[in-house]
mmCIF file of C-alpha atoms in Angstrom:
data_model
loop_
_atom_site.group_PDB
_atom_site.id
_atom_site.type_symbol
_atom_site.label_atom_id
_atom_site.label_comp_id
_atom_site.label_asym_id
_atom_site.label_seq_id
_atom_site.Cartn_x
_atom_site.Cartn_y
_atom_site.Cartn_z
ATOM 1 C CA MET G 10 33.701 -4.017 23.216
ATOM 2 C CA ALA G 11 32.347 -6.706 20.189
ATOM 3 C CA ARG G 12 32.478 -10.524 19.680
ATOM 4 C CA VAL G 13 34.481 -11.256 16.408
ATOM 5 C CA ALA G 14 34.875 -14.342 14.666
ATOM 6 C CA VAL G 15 38.376 -14.205 12.930
ATOM 7 C CA VAL G 16 37.344 -17.430 10.232
ATOM 8 C CA TYR G 17 40.591 -18.403 7.956
ATOM 9 C CA GLY G 18 41.677 -21.215 5.577
ATOM 10 C CA THR G 19 45.510 -22.166 5.422
ATOM 11 C CA THR G 20 47.727 -24.759 3.752
ATOM 12 C CA GLU G 21 51.236 -23.736 5.036
ATOM 13 C CA GLY G 22 50.139 -22.014 7.947
ATOM 14 C CA GLN G 23 50.820 -18.451 6.751
ATOM 15 C CA THR G 24 47.184 -17.430 6.742
ATOM 16 C CA ALA G 25 46.651 -19.054 10.064
ATOM 17 C CA ALA G 26 49.608 -16.550 11.506
ATOM 18 C CA ILE G 27 47.798 -13.509 9.673
ATOM 19 C CA ALA G 28 44.654 -14.309 11.212
ATOM 20 C CA GLU G 29 46.210 -14.705 14.800
ATOM 21 C CA ARG G 30 48.039 -11.472 13.973
ATOM 22 C CA VAL G 31 44.740 -9.628 13.360
ATOM 23 C CA ALA G 32 43.138 -11.386 16.098
ATOM 24 C CA GLY G 33 45.655 -9.625 18.187
ATOM 25 C CA VAL G 34 45.204 -6.449 17.408
ATOM 26 C CA LEU G 35 41.361 -6.636 17.833
ATOM 27 C CA SER G 36 41.618 -7.951 21.562
ATOM 28 C CA ASP G 37 44.317 -5.017 22.137
ATOM 29 C CA ALA G 38 41.848 -2.978 20.625
ATOM 30 C CA GLY G 39 39.150 -4.006 23.226
ATOM 31 C CA HIS G 40 37.345 -6.384 21.611
ATOM 32 C CA ASP G 41 36.320 -10.427 21.651
ATOM 33 C CA PRO G 42 38.133 -12.155 18.915
ATOM 34 C CA VAL G 43 37.588 -15.923 18.369
ATOM 35 C CA LEU G 44 40.106 -18.123 16.050
ATOM 36 C CA LEU G 45 38.090 -20.488 13.798
ATOM 37 C CA HIS G 46 39.776 -22.949 11.062
ATOM 38 C CA ALA G 47 36.946 -22.872 8.469
ATOM 39 C CA ALA G 48 37.416 -26.707 7.825
ATOM 40 C CA HIS G 49 37.907 -27.625 11.773
ATOM 41 C CA LEU G 50 34.538 -25.597 12.788
ATOM 42 C CA PRO G 51 33.570 -26.790 16.446
ATOM 43 C CA ALA G 52 30.515 -29.228 16.528
ATOM 44 C CA ALA G 53 28.483 -26.543 17.993
ATOM 45 C CA PHE G 54 29.289 -23.601 15.714
ATOM 46 C CA SER G 55 26.537 -21.361 15.028
ATOM 47 C CA PRO G 56 27.192 -17.751 12.658
ATOM 48 C CA ASP G 57 24.559 -15.972 15.740
ATOM 49 C CA GLY G 58 26.407 -14.174 18.505
ATOM 50 C CA TYR G 59 29.167 -12.563 16.684
ATOM 51 C CA ASP G 60 29.257 -8.406 15.657
ATOM 52 C CA GLY G 61 31.697 -8.614 13.381
ATOM 53 C CA TRP G 62 33.626 -11.132 11.003
ATOM 54 C CA VAL G 63 37.059 -11.115 9.539
ATOM 55 C CA VAL G 64 37.349 -13.949 7.005
ATOM 56 C CA GLY G 65 41.200 -14.850 5.099
ATOM 57 C CA ALA G 66 42.073 -17.241 2.650
ATOM 58 C CA SER G 67 45.077 -18.022 0.799
ATOM 59 C CA VAL G 68 45.501 -18.734 -3.052
ATOM 60 C CA HIS G 69 46.998 -21.767 -4.535
ATOM 61 C CA TYR G 70 46.921 -22.792 -7.866
ATOM 62 C CA GLY G 71 44.878 -19.690 -9.073
ATOM 63 C CA ARG G 72 42.310 -19.915 -6.232
ATOM 64 C CA HIS G 73 41.255 -19.834 -2.570
ATOM 65 C CA GLN G 74 40.419 -22.997 -0.583
ATOM 66 C CA ARG G 75 37.356 -24.431 -1.604
ATOM 67 C CA TYR G 76 36.133 -24.711 1.967
ATOM 68 C CA VAL G 77 36.459 -21.170 2.967
ATOM 69 C CA ALA G 78 34.313 -19.997 -0.096
ATOM 70 C CA ARG G 79 31.913 -22.813 0.466
ATOM 71 C CA PHE G 80 31.804 -21.106 4.674
ATOM 72 C CA VAL G 81 31.125 -17.873 3.074
ATOM 73 C CA ARG G 82 28.559 -18.658 0.696
ATOM 74 C CA ASP G 83 26.639 -20.839 3.505
ATOM 75 C CA HIS G 84 26.746 -17.587 5.670
ATOM 76 C CA VAL G 85 26.780 -14.916 3.229
ATOM 77 C CA ALA G 86 23.737 -13.526 4.796
ATOM 78 C CA THR G 87 25.218 -13.223 8.440
ATOM 79 C CA LEU G 88 28.392 -11.808 7.069
ATOM 80 C CA ASP G 89 26.462 -9.069 5.254
ATOM 81 C CA ARG G 90 24.753 -7.820 8.321
ATOM 82 C CA VAL G 91 27.635 -7.172 10.366
ATOM 83 C CA PRO G 92 31.037 -5.433 9.680
ATOM 84 C CA SER G 93 32.797 -7.770 7.611
ATOM 85 C CA ALA G 94 36.597 -7.802 6.165
ATOM 86 C CA PHE G 95 38.385 -10.537 4.013
ATOM 87 C CA PHE G 96 41.976 -10.648 3.244
ATOM 88 C CA SER G 97 43.682 -12.599 0.548
ATOM 89 C CA VAL G 98 47.080 -14.149 0.931
ATOM 90 C CA SER G 99 48.903 -14.631 -2.085
ATOM 91 C CA LEU G 100 52.422 -15.251 -3.072
ATOM 92 C CA THR G 101 51.960 -13.389 -6.147
ATOM 93 C CA ALA G 102 51.400 -9.818 -4.004
ATOM 94 C CA ALA G 103 55.329 -10.569 -2.897
ATOM 95 C CA THR G 104 56.532 -9.319 -6.455
ATOM 96 C CA GLY G 105 55.218 -5.998 -6.089
ATOM 97 C CA THR G 106 54.881 -5.267 -9.491
ATOM 98 C CA PRO G 107 51.857 -3.310 -10.665
ATOM 99 C CA GLU G 108 50.700 -6.432 -12.811
ATOM 100 C CA ALA G 109 51.203 -8.748 -9.977
ATOM 101 C CA ASP G 110 49.236 -6.517 -7.820
ATOM 102 C CA ALA G 111 46.678 -6.758 -10.349
ATOM 103 C CA THR G 112 46.378 -10.636 -10.924
ATOM 104 C CA ALA G 113 46.254 -10.964 -6.338
ATOM 105 C CA ARG G 114 43.316 -8.239 -6.450
ATOM 106 C CA GLU G 115 41.843 -9.975 -9.548
ATOM 107 C CA LEU G 116 42.048 -13.283 -7.747
ATOM 108 C CA LEU G 117 40.578 -11.523 -4.365
ATOM 109 C CA ASP G 118 37.794 -10.005 -6.718
ATOM 110 C CA GLY G 119 36.531 -13.288 -8.073
ATOM 111 C CA PHE G 120 36.337 -14.828 -4.723
ATOM 112 C CA LEU G 121 33.982 -12.341 -4.048
ATOM 113 C CA THR G 122 32.230 -12.731 -6.757
ATOM 114 C CA GLU G 123 31.757 -16.214 -6.378
ATOM 115 C CA THR G 124 30.492 -16.333 -2.928
ATOM 116 C CA GLY G 125 28.229 -13.492 -3.796
ATOM 117 C CA TRP G 126 30.022 -11.417 -0.399
ATOM 118 C CA THR G 127 30.200 -7.629 -0.099
ATOM 119 C CA PRO G 128 32.671 -7.018 2.823
ATOM 120 C CA ASP G 129 33.248 -3.639 4.289
ATOM 121 C CA LEU G 130 36.997 -3.975 4.266
ATOM 122 C CA THR G 131 39.704 -5.838 1.941
ATOM 123 C CA ALA G 132 43.083 -6.596 1.826
ATOM 124 C CA VAL G 133 45.707 -8.574 0.047
ATOM 125 C CA PHE G 134 49.124 -9.718 1.735
ATOM 126 C CA PRO G 135 52.066 -11.077 0.478
ATOM 127 C CA GLY G 136 52.558 -14.859 2.002
ATOM 128 C CA ALA G 137 55.424 -17.154 2.187
ATOM 129 C CA LEU G 138 57.227 -19.516 0.550
ATOM 130 C CA LYS G 139 57.292 -22.626 2.989
ATOM 131 C CA TYR G 140 59.733 -24.821 1.248
ATOM 132 C CA SER G 141 59.766 -26.930 4.432
ATOM 133 C CA GLU G 142 55.714 -28.041 4.174
ATOM 134 C CA TYR G 143 55.884 -28.829 0.576
ATOM 135 C CA GLY G 144 56.268 -31.887 -1.339
ATOM 136 C CA LEU G 145 59.090 -32.961 -4.059
ATOM 137 C CA LEU G 146 56.616 -31.593 -6.879
ATOM 138 C CA THR G 147 55.405 -28.664 -5.297
ATOM 139 C CA ARG G 148 58.785 -27.540 -4.332
ATOM 140 C CA PHE G 149 60.111 -27.961 -8.014
ATOM 141 C CA VAL G 150 57.185 -25.733 -9.235
ATOM 142 C CA MET G 151 57.530 -23.189 -6.314
ATOM 143 C CA LYS G 152 61.121 -22.958 -6.960
ATOM 144 C CA ARG G 153 60.646 -22.630 -10.647
ATOM 145 C CA ILE G 154 58.119 -19.679 -10.004
ATOM 146 C CA ALA G 155 60.297 -17.949 -7.074
ATOM 147 C CA ARG G 156 62.867 -17.876 -9.984
ATOM 148 C CA LYS G 157 60.785 -16.637 -12.708
ATOM 149 C CA HIS G 158 59.816 -13.629 -10.228
ATOM 150 C CA GLY G 159 63.153 -13.043 -8.713
ATOM 151 C CA GLY G 160 62.364 -14.772 -4.991
ATOM 152 C CA GLY G 161 63.720 -17.207 -3.081
ATOM 153 C CA THR G 162 65.261 -20.219 -4.368
ATOM 154 C CA ASP G 163 67.288 -21.421 -1.496
ATOM 155 C CA ALA G 164 64.605 -24.932 -0.659
ATOM 156 C CA SER G 165 66.636 -25.336 2.712
ATOM 157 C CA ARG G 166 64.744 -22.434 4.337
ATOM 158 C CA ASP G 167 61.453 -20.828 4.055
ATOM 159 C CA TYR G 168 60.875 -17.110 2.919
ATOM 160 C CA GLU G 169 58.462 -14.963 4.559
ATOM 161 C CA TYR G 170 57.156 -11.924 2.590
ATOM 162 C CA THR G 171 53.833 -10.927 4.520
ATOM 163 C CA GLU G 172 54.036 -7.318 5.127
ATOM 164 C CA TRP G 173 52.853 -7.507 9.081
ATOM 165 C CA ASP G 174 52.774 -3.670 9.166
ATOM 166 C CA ALA G 175 50.287 -3.445 6.834
ATOM 167 C CA VAL G 176 48.579 -6.720 8.555
ATOM 168 C CA GLU G 177 48.046 -4.534 11.645
ATOM 169 C CA ARG G 178 46.621 -1.779 9.815
ATOM 170 C CA PHE G 179 43.966 -3.590 7.960
ATOM 171 C CA ALA G 180 43.224 -5.145 11.616
ATOM 172 C CA ALA G 181 43.072 -1.735 13.395
ATOM 173 C CA GLU G 182 41.231 0.135 10.403
ATOM 174 C CA PHE G 183 38.333 -3.234 11.078
ATOM 175 C CA ALA G 184 38.600 -2.481 14.590
ATOM 176 C CA GLY G 185 37.350 0.893 13.881
ATOM 177 C CA LEU G 186 34.789 0.210 11.644
ATOM 178 C CA LEU G 187 33.174 -2.050 14.518
ATOM 179 C CA THR G 188 33.766 1.244 16.915
ATOM 180 C CA GLU G 189 31.525 3.455 14.347
ATOM 181 C CA ARG G 190 28.456 0.859 14.504
#
């Protein structure tokens, strides 16, 4: 059994939900996941004592949360010593076009370049349109973007695009890496 830190950054909660699902799969595989919000780490937090790391962040306005990037930069040596994985949550990935997929992958690669981290496994997951969480300006901007790309524009409801089977496969693959080492 491996003790795994599942660290995430979230804005409207979709990345937290994905991190929870990853932790659930890891737990079902016999590991001990510990969920940690990168902006709200416990006062006694130490990167030591984990046998693996999964980090997740979402893309907003073309970049991942800065506090997640700072967390990774601060702990990159630790992350690179044990099995590690990164997942990026991006509404861009929800369109499913080759261009959108390439853009989402470029954002993920840019995060890794910026932080200097080389995880063993990476993934991009489609996010969600959380109109109920947006302020007036963000709701207006997101509706325009959604309309342009064929997404949901009824602001009286939220739209979830996350492919949960893909999330579970990612987590199971990471669990396999933990078992191999």
